[in-house]
Amino acid sequence: MTALLSGLFSGALCGAIGYHVERINATSLSFAVAHAALAGASIGMVLGVDITVSAMFFSISSAAVLGLLFSRIHWKDLLSMVFFSFFSALALLSVYLSTTNVLATSSVSAVLWGSILAVDTFKLIMLIVSFTAFIAYLFTFRLQIDSILFDRNLAEAEGVDVYFHTAILLLFAGTAIALTLRITGGFLVFALLYNPVASAIQLSSNAKIQLALSASLGAFSALAGVAVSYVLDLPVGAAIAIVSSTVLILTLLKCVLLAH
Amino acid sequence: MGGEFGRRRNIRVELKNVRVAYSGSRKPAIENVTLSLDSGFVVITGPNGAGKTTLLETMLGLLKPYKGEAYLFGVNTKSRKVFEVRKLCSYVPQDFMKPPFESYTALDVIKLGFASLKWDKNAEERVKKVASDLGIRNLLNTPFGKLSGGQQQKVILCRALARNPEALFLDEPFSSLDKESRRVLCSLLKEYAVGRLVVAVCHDVEAVKSFADRIIRMEGGRVI
């Protein structure tokens, strides 16, 4: 039950955050944040601390740094790639330097491809709190966020603090990635961040429906992935990634068929 | 805060030896530009690539100079305080993003312009008044995506004017308007510019020169 609820909330949270991150063109930044979480989890594993805590520390710190730099530099994508390669190197180094004892633990599988068993009640509560906080943020700043999504330059010219909201969205992305990493693993967390929004964009041209679809498809993919993983005894991260990719392929097929 | 800054500071825009370049380009888009604007209808003109839009976006602080200083209502545009004074400004860009907002009505899009201000009865009345002046009152409940390019531009203009700004910045506002609509808009902007600042980038200066209080000509990134 904990695994199913975790799947439901992490899928919906990643789907909703992924939608906003994509619409503000910060996809590459969140890509860097996700790899920071992976590096944090790997380092946490080597040091013997809770991998969610270390992943959260790394992802939130990198999100804060990238959020601050977002307003000051023009070469954001290049910076994201620098962060990506640096954090990937840190993650791989940590695994390489791990002792045989560490490599034999279930933490390694949780970091790499996720594990249903790695999710406990405390992490589920953290997921629910993060989900509720994100919904509250969306309701409180709906007009400002919509204004940025409509036209970033125009919103900035009208006095909306676009950098503050970008930083907040990246911080939420960092938190969601760190919490979801336990379920999907570090390499497959993108399946829940970007596949649902890519499917939603194919299915509707209405902003509100796209957001609702992205969150729903994220939740569906995570739930179905957990179920497939349980029934077929497969790694849960891979199962979620395959389900969400299948959903995306089906929506693309639907668009192609409708176009003909 | 309404007109607090505007009343306190007559100079709404001030540029001092400003040089701006786009990322990856060695050649500055504008160079050694020094000017100050207080009120009136100001037109920026020049050939393609002269740096007109760059100058407008530098005035608003959307582009930051790497040399020289730019001030908006006395606030350096590199300072975070610029977000506060931008509440006194409105902007009409030449192009604007719209997908996936096709289902939003024209009124919804106008309301987005009040994200940093207060949306109340007065604002609603102002929107109705400006929409009538621009001839789009009957389009307010039409989905934005179903409007023509010219109508969409008028909606963005309505959003800008309804904010009741101290300084209004427009990038090629006449580009998709017919001759009569252009004349009506010029008169409206001229009237609006009394005691306030209206800056418009305009490729074809002949169409607006009889309305302009000041014309800034640009060529090769310099004011000539």
XYZ file of C-alpha atoms in Angstrom:
484
model
C 0.000 0.000 0.000
C 2.856 2.385 0.885
C 4.490 1.646 -2.472
C 1.243 2.265 -4.385
C 0.543 5.534 -2.569
C 4.155 6.622 -3.068
C 3.839 5.860 -6.766
C 0.587 7.820 -6.960
C 1.951 10.947 -5.242
C 5.421 10.918 -6.810
C 3.907 10.408 -10.295
C 1.409 13.227 -9.866
C 4.023 15.546 -8.326
C 6.623 14.858 -11.034
C 3.986 15.214 -13.773
C 2.810 18.596 -12.453
C 6.338 19.921 -11.841
C 7.587 18.552 -15.176
C 4.804 20.476 -16.936
C 5.873 23.790 -15.395
C 9.601 23.149 -15.841
C 9.036 22.374 -19.541
C 6.840 25.440 -20.076
C 9.435 27.813 -18.586
C 12.212 26.216 -20.691
C 14.150 24.971 -17.677
C 14.233 21.313 -18.741
C 18.014 21.189 -19.017
C 18.342 22.795 -15.572
C 16.112 20.158 -13.981
C 18.169 17.510 -15.826
C 21.246 18.809 -13.975
C 19.306 18.845 -10.673
C 18.290 15.198 -11.198
C 21.919 14.177 -11.626
C 22.838 16.158 -8.521
C 20.286 14.009 -6.646
C 21.892 10.887 -8.089
C 25.348 12.041 -6.981
C 23.967 12.912 -3.523
C 22.363 9.490 -3.179
C 25.577 7.733 -4.247
C 27.682 9.744 -1.804
C 25.110 9.108 0.937
C 25.352 5.391 0.219
C 29.158 5.428 0.581
C 29.025 7.518 3.757
C 26.284 5.355 5.226
C 23.681 8.129 5.592
C 20.064 8.046 4.398
C 20.252 8.337 0.596
C 17.039 10.382 0.393
C 18.464 12.975 2.779
C 21.792 13.216 0.914
C 20.009 13.249 -2.479
C 17.725 16.017 -1.226
C 20.679 18.037 0.087
C 22.482 17.847 -3.273
C 19.437 18.407 -5.475
C 18.075 21.344 -3.449
C 21.537 22.972 -3.215
C 22.109 22.638 -6.961
C 18.561 23.874 -7.683
C 19.219 26.939 -5.509
C 22.532 27.652 -7.278
C 21.013 27.169 -10.760
C 17.988 29.268 -9.781
C 20.296 32.110 -8.716
C 22.424 31.826 -11.863
C 19.336 31.661 -14.128
C 18.962 35.444 -14.095
C 22.652 36.179 -14.510
C 23.850 34.029 -17.370
C 22.785 33.462 -20.962
C 24.405 30.040 -21.476
C 22.028 28.092 -19.220
C 22.023 24.888 -21.291
C 25.813 24.717 -21.322
C 25.924 25.282 -17.559
C 23.384 22.475 -17.106
C 25.607 20.136 -19.101
C 28.617 21.096 -16.950
C 26.571 20.288 -13.821
C 25.299 17.064 -15.443
C 28.771 15.704 -16.269
C 30.207 16.790 -12.905
C 27.438 15.135 -10.879
C 27.436 11.987 -13.047
C 31.187 11.716 -12.455
C 30.625 12.131 -8.696
C 27.955 9.409 -8.731
C 30.110 6.963 -10.708
C 33.163 7.700 -8.561
C 31.163 7.021 -5.412
C 29.982 3.658 -6.740
C 33.546 2.837 -7.880
C 35.002 3.706 -4.469
C 32.331 1.791 -2.553
C 33.385 -1.239 -0.561
C 32.038 -4.693 -1.420
C 29.809 -4.494 1.673
C 28.173 -1.297 0.467
C 27.723 -2.675 -3.049
C 25.960 -5.719 -1.628
C 23.283 -3.634 0.106
C 19.831 -2.915 -1.286
C 20.716 0.824 -1.309
C 22.666 0.332 -4.536
C 19.657 -1.057 -6.375
C 17.495 1.752 -4.945
C 19.939 4.366 -6.273
C 20.356 2.773 -9.694
C 16.950 1.342 -10.632
C 14.641 1.974 -7.697
C 13.007 -0.303 -5.182
C 9.486 -0.617 -3.811
C 10.934 -1.854 -0.514
C 13.018 1.319 -0.140
C 9.897 3.441 0.399
C 8.779 3.699 4.012
C 5.952 5.580 5.722
C 8.146 8.576 6.567
C 9.105 9.047 2.899
C 5.474 8.703 1.887
C 4.559 11.481 4.354
C 7.339 13.661 2.893
C 5.932 13.038 -0.588
C 2.402 13.987 0.502
C 3.696 17.154 2.236
C 5.672 18.147 -0.896
C 2.658 17.464 -3.120
C 0.385 19.562 -0.883
C 2.962 22.388 -0.721
C 3.244 22.430 -4.524
C -0.538 22.564 -4.992
C -0.718 25.402 -2.424
C 2.059 27.257 -4.319
C 0.188 26.846 -7.627
C -3.048 28.195 -6.142
C -1.363 31.104 -4.354
C 0.647 32.300 -7.352
C -1.622 31.061 -10.173
C -1.807 34.436 -11.961
C 1.950 35.081 -11.764
C 2.798 31.558 -12.922
C 0.294 31.707 -15.815
C 1.666 35.095 -16.778
C 5.209 33.634 -16.970
C 3.962 30.632 -18.952
C 2.144 32.942 -21.393
C 5.228 35.035 -22.163
C 8.252 35.154 -19.908
C 9.610 38.470 -21.253
C 6.228 40.163 -21.033
C 5.715 38.962 -17.456
C 9.178 40.200 -16.482
C 8.514 43.582 -18.110
C 5.277 43.871 -16.113
C 7.046 43.365 -12.787
C 6.476 39.638 -12.164
C 9.559 38.255 -10.420
C 10.263 35.506 -12.954
C 13.577 34.552 -11.347
C 11.992 33.976 -7.945
C 9.358 31.690 -9.470
C 11.953 29.852 -11.594
C 14.050 29.236 -8.479
C 10.982 28.011 -6.539
C 9.998 25.644 -9.365
C 13.555 24.268 -9.491
C 13.535 23.780 -5.706
C 10.278 21.826 -5.987
C 11.814 19.841 -8.859
C 14.864 19.083 -6.701
C 12.665 17.889 -3.820
C 10.435 15.763 -6.064
C 13.431 14.176 -7.801
C 15.138 13.311 -4.497
C 11.946 11.717 -3.141
C 11.127 9.878 -6.379
C 14.680 8.594 -6.779
C 13.895 5.829 -4.261
C 11.148 4.488 -6.499
C 12.505 4.999 -10.015
C 16.257 5.071 -9.444
C 18.539 7.933 -10.402
C 18.727 7.277 -14.113
C 15.008 6.809 -14.779
C 13.466 9.650 -12.783
C 13.128 11.612 -16.047
C 10.509 9.111 -17.197
C 8.141 10.605 -14.617
C 9.267 14.204 -15.118
C 9.157 14.555 -18.906
C 7.163 11.679 -20.460
C 3.823 12.745 -18.892
C 4.157 16.371 -20.071
C 5.221 15.207 -23.549
C 2.067 13.024 -23.706
C -0.168 15.796 -22.318
C 1.001 18.260 -24.976
C -0.027 15.747 -27.685
C -3.483 15.285 -26.195
C -4.613 18.881 -25.606
C -3.816 22.467 -26.539
C -5.505 23.799 -23.402
C -3.057 24.854 -20.664
C -5.274 23.774 -17.748
C -6.078 20.404 -19.325
C -2.407 19.858 -20.167
C -1.461 20.381 -16.520
C -4.202 18.049 -15.256
C -3.265 15.422 -17.877
C 0.446 15.647 -17.096
C -0.176 15.050 -13.366
C -2.723 12.268 -14.056
C -0.540 10.460 -16.596
C 2.413 10.722 -14.193
C 0.332 9.160 -11.420
C -1.035 6.471 -13.767
C 2.443 5.576 -15.110
C 3.884 5.285 -11.607
C 0.962 3.178 -10.304
C 0.904 0.893 -13.349
C 4.717 0.612 -13.226
C 4.635 -0.439 -9.546
C 1.917 -3.011 -10.349
C 3.834 -4.415 -13.360
C 7.003 -4.561 -11.295
C 5.198 -6.449 -8.501
C 3.467 -8.946 -10.801
C 6.424 -9.641 -13.129
C 9.173 -9.175 -10.489
C 10.953 -6.478 -12.517
C 12.957 -3.449 -11.333
C 10.317 -0.840 -10.488
C 12.134 2.110 -12.109
C 12.427 0.317 -15.441
C 8.775 -0.790 -15.272
C 7.604 2.817 -14.656
C 9.811 4.133 -17.477
C 8.440 1.519 -19.906
C 4.813 2.257 -18.956
C 5.237 6.049 -19.302
C 7.126 5.620 -22.600
C 4.329 3.359 -23.876
C 1.762 6.027 -22.931
C 3.811 8.600 -24.851
C 4.104 6.361 -27.922
C 0.334 5.709 -27.852
C -0.451 9.449 -27.676
C 1.952 10.107 -30.569
C 0.281 7.315 -32.580
C -3.122 8.825 -31.819
C -1.938 12.208 -33.157
C -0.484 10.633 -36.306
C -3.704 8.680 -36.943
C -5.875 11.767 -36.347
C -3.680 13.814 -38.707
C -4.433 11.255 -41.458
C 2.580 52.574 -4.980
C 0.771 53.852 -8.115
C 2.558 56.924 -9.373
C 4.857 57.356 -6.361
C 8.048 56.771 -8.306
C 6.743 58.611 -11.350
C 5.827 61.712 -9.395
C 9.044 61.663 -7.409
C 11.280 61.195 -10.401
C 10.669 63.029 -13.629
C 13.311 61.065 -15.502
C 11.678 57.752 -16.234
C 14.423 56.285 -18.414
C 18.106 57.128 -18.307
C 20.933 55.423 -20.191
C 24.586 56.392 -19.678
C 27.150 55.189 -22.248
C 25.295 51.912 -22.553
C 26.728 49.017 -24.517
C 24.725 45.794 -24.914
C 25.757 42.601 -26.700
C 23.917 39.326 -27.132
C 25.394 36.123 -25.761
C 27.967 34.615 -28.125
C 28.349 37.813 -30.148
C 31.402 40.043 -29.957
C 29.729 42.881 -31.793
C 27.591 45.067 -29.531
C 23.935 45.366 -30.548
C 23.901 48.915 -29.182
C 26.922 51.019 -28.344
C 27.629 54.222 -26.396
C 23.982 55.145 -26.074
C 23.296 58.028 -23.720
C 19.809 59.441 -23.381
C 17.178 60.402 -20.866
C 13.424 60.364 -21.308
C 10.834 61.947 -19.058
C 7.472 62.233 -20.786
C 5.856 62.447 -24.202
C 5.441 60.208 -27.218
C 8.921 59.032 -28.244
C 9.471 57.047 -31.441
C 12.594 54.932 -32.020
C 13.229 54.355 -35.696
C 15.906 52.968 -37.991
C 16.616 50.201 -40.489
C 16.487 46.462 -39.668
C 19.266 45.454 -37.279
C 19.805 49.036 -36.099
C 19.261 47.987 -32.465
C 15.775 49.477 -31.925
C 14.292 46.505 -30.027
C 17.549 46.034 -28.088
C 17.349 49.671 -26.989
C 13.720 49.266 -25.900
C 14.456 46.072 -23.947
C 17.508 47.731 -22.349
C 15.300 50.607 -21.150
C 13.031 48.046 -19.464
C 15.988 46.135 -18.021
C 15.141 42.960 -19.934
C 18.640 43.233 -21.393
C 21.468 44.292 -19.110
C 24.304 46.520 -20.355
C 27.800 45.102 -19.967
C 29.141 48.622 -20.075
C 27.463 51.788 -18.824
C 24.371 52.113 -16.654
C 20.646 51.955 -17.348
C 18.055 53.380 -14.954
C 14.290 52.926 -14.917
C 12.520 55.413 -12.638
C 15.906 56.062 -11.049
C 16.526 52.397 -10.257
C 19.531 50.659 -11.825
C 18.135 47.913 -14.066
C 20.717 45.475 -12.669
C 19.181 45.834 -9.213
C 16.415 43.487 -8.019
C 14.396 46.599 -7.127
C 13.720 46.956 -10.846
C 10.876 44.416 -10.448
C 9.091 46.940 -8.217
C 9.380 49.866 -10.641
C 8.357 47.670 -13.564
C 4.915 47.608 -11.977
C 4.701 51.190 -13.231
C 5.448 50.057 -16.796
C 3.675 48.185 -19.550
C 5.186 46.460 -22.536
C 3.797 45.412 -25.885
C 6.276 43.042 -27.558
C 6.314 42.509 -31.301
C 5.842 38.761 -30.907
C 4.515 36.947 -27.909
C 4.168 33.341 -26.928
C 0.631 32.057 -26.862
C 0.367 28.264 -27.053
C -1.079 26.574 -25.079
C -3.309 29.513 -24.183
C -5.635 29.275 -27.169
C -8.546 28.401 -24.911
C -8.019 31.476 -22.713
C -10.402 34.298 -23.551
C -9.083 37.736 -24.471
C -10.158 38.889 -20.994
C -8.171 36.047 -19.350
C -5.074 37.160 -21.262
C -5.647 40.775 -20.173
C -6.050 39.630 -16.550
C -2.603 37.983 -16.728
C -1.237 41.514 -17.121
C -2.413 42.220 -13.572
C -0.297 39.442 -12.051
C 1.911 42.023 -10.329
C -0.927 44.494 -9.664
C -4.366 44.343 -8.111
C -7.288 43.004 -10.119
C -10.362 44.821 -8.787
C -13.507 46.620 -9.950
C -11.489 49.679 -11.078
C -9.190 47.505 -13.159
C -12.192 45.777 -14.709
C -13.761 49.131 -15.594
C -10.489 50.347 -17.114
C -10.271 47.201 -19.252
C -13.805 47.793 -20.570
C -13.046 51.451 -21.336
C -9.746 50.738 -23.144
C -11.294 47.783 -24.993
C -14.047 50.118 -26.248
C -11.452 52.695 -27.351
C -9.574 50.009 -29.275
C -12.773 48.549 -30.736
C -12.399 45.098 -29.160
C -15.039 45.296 -26.409
C -17.127 42.628 -28.175
C -14.102 40.297 -28.373
C -13.321 40.116 -24.648
C -14.994 36.723 -24.217
C -13.623 35.264 -27.449
C -10.880 32.609 -27.124
C -7.553 34.343 -27.709
C -6.450 31.640 -30.185
C -9.431 32.368 -32.418
C -8.510 36.046 -32.892
C -6.592 37.343 -35.915
C -3.014 38.621 -35.512
C -4.222 42.244 -35.503
C -6.936 41.510 -32.920
C -4.458 39.662 -30.697
C -2.116 42.647 -30.873
C -4.994 44.923 -29.818
C -5.712 42.617 -26.853
C -2.078 42.912 -25.723
C -2.329 46.693 -26.227
C -5.515 46.755 -24.152
C -3.707 44.771 -21.424
C -0.841 47.295 -21.500
C -3.034 50.422 -21.366
C -5.472 49.028 -18.784
C -2.547 48.655 -16.363
C -2.525 52.456 -16.401
C 1.292 52.627 -16.587
C 3.545 55.618 -15.996
C 5.716 54.401 -18.860
C 4.539 52.407 -21.850
C 6.965 50.573 -24.155
C 5.785 49.259 -27.509
C 7.689 47.243 -30.103
C 6.275 47.760 -33.622
C 2.707 48.246 -32.367
C 1.467 49.302 -35.790
C 2.885 46.383 -37.789
C -0.334 44.399 -38.196
C -2.777 47.319 -38.143
C -4.498 48.931 -41.130
C -4.111 52.644 -41.862
C -7.228 53.737 -39.965
C -6.467 51.589 -36.880
C -2.919 52.977 -36.940
C -4.214 56.557 -36.936
C -6.628 55.838 -34.070
C -3.875 54.173 -32.039
C -1.430 57.037 -32.674
C -3.969 59.578 -31.384
C -4.679 57.379 -28.378
C -0.957 57.045 -27.555
C -0.363 60.775 -28.102
C -3.188 61.547 -25.680
C -1.918 58.948 -23.211
C 1.615 60.388 -23.315
C 0.585 63.670 -21.677
C 2.509 63.681 -18.370
C 3.603 60.093 -18.998
C 6.159 58.353 -21.183
C 5.279 56.341 -24.289
C 8.179 54.817 -26.243
C 7.384 53.044 -29.510
C 9.721 51.241 -31.877
C 8.535 51.936 -35.382
C 10.151 50.853 -38.643
C 8.028 53.196 -40.770
C 8.448 56.605 -39.132
C 6.447 58.463 -41.802
C 3.213 56.974 -40.469
C 3.713 58.336 -36.947
C 6.028 61.326 -37.212
C 3.247 63.892 -37.022
C 2.254 62.473 -33.618
C 5.741 62.052 -32.117
C 7.179 64.496 -29.570
C 10.666 63.107 -30.123
C 12.187 60.803 -32.724
C 15.296 58.745 -31.904
C 17.030 57.530 -35.061
C 19.302 54.509 -34.806
C 21.815 52.983 -37.172
C 24.387 50.257 -36.555
C 23.583 50.185 -32.833
C 24.153 53.908 -32.337
C 21.804 56.818 -31.872
C 22.437 59.234 -34.748
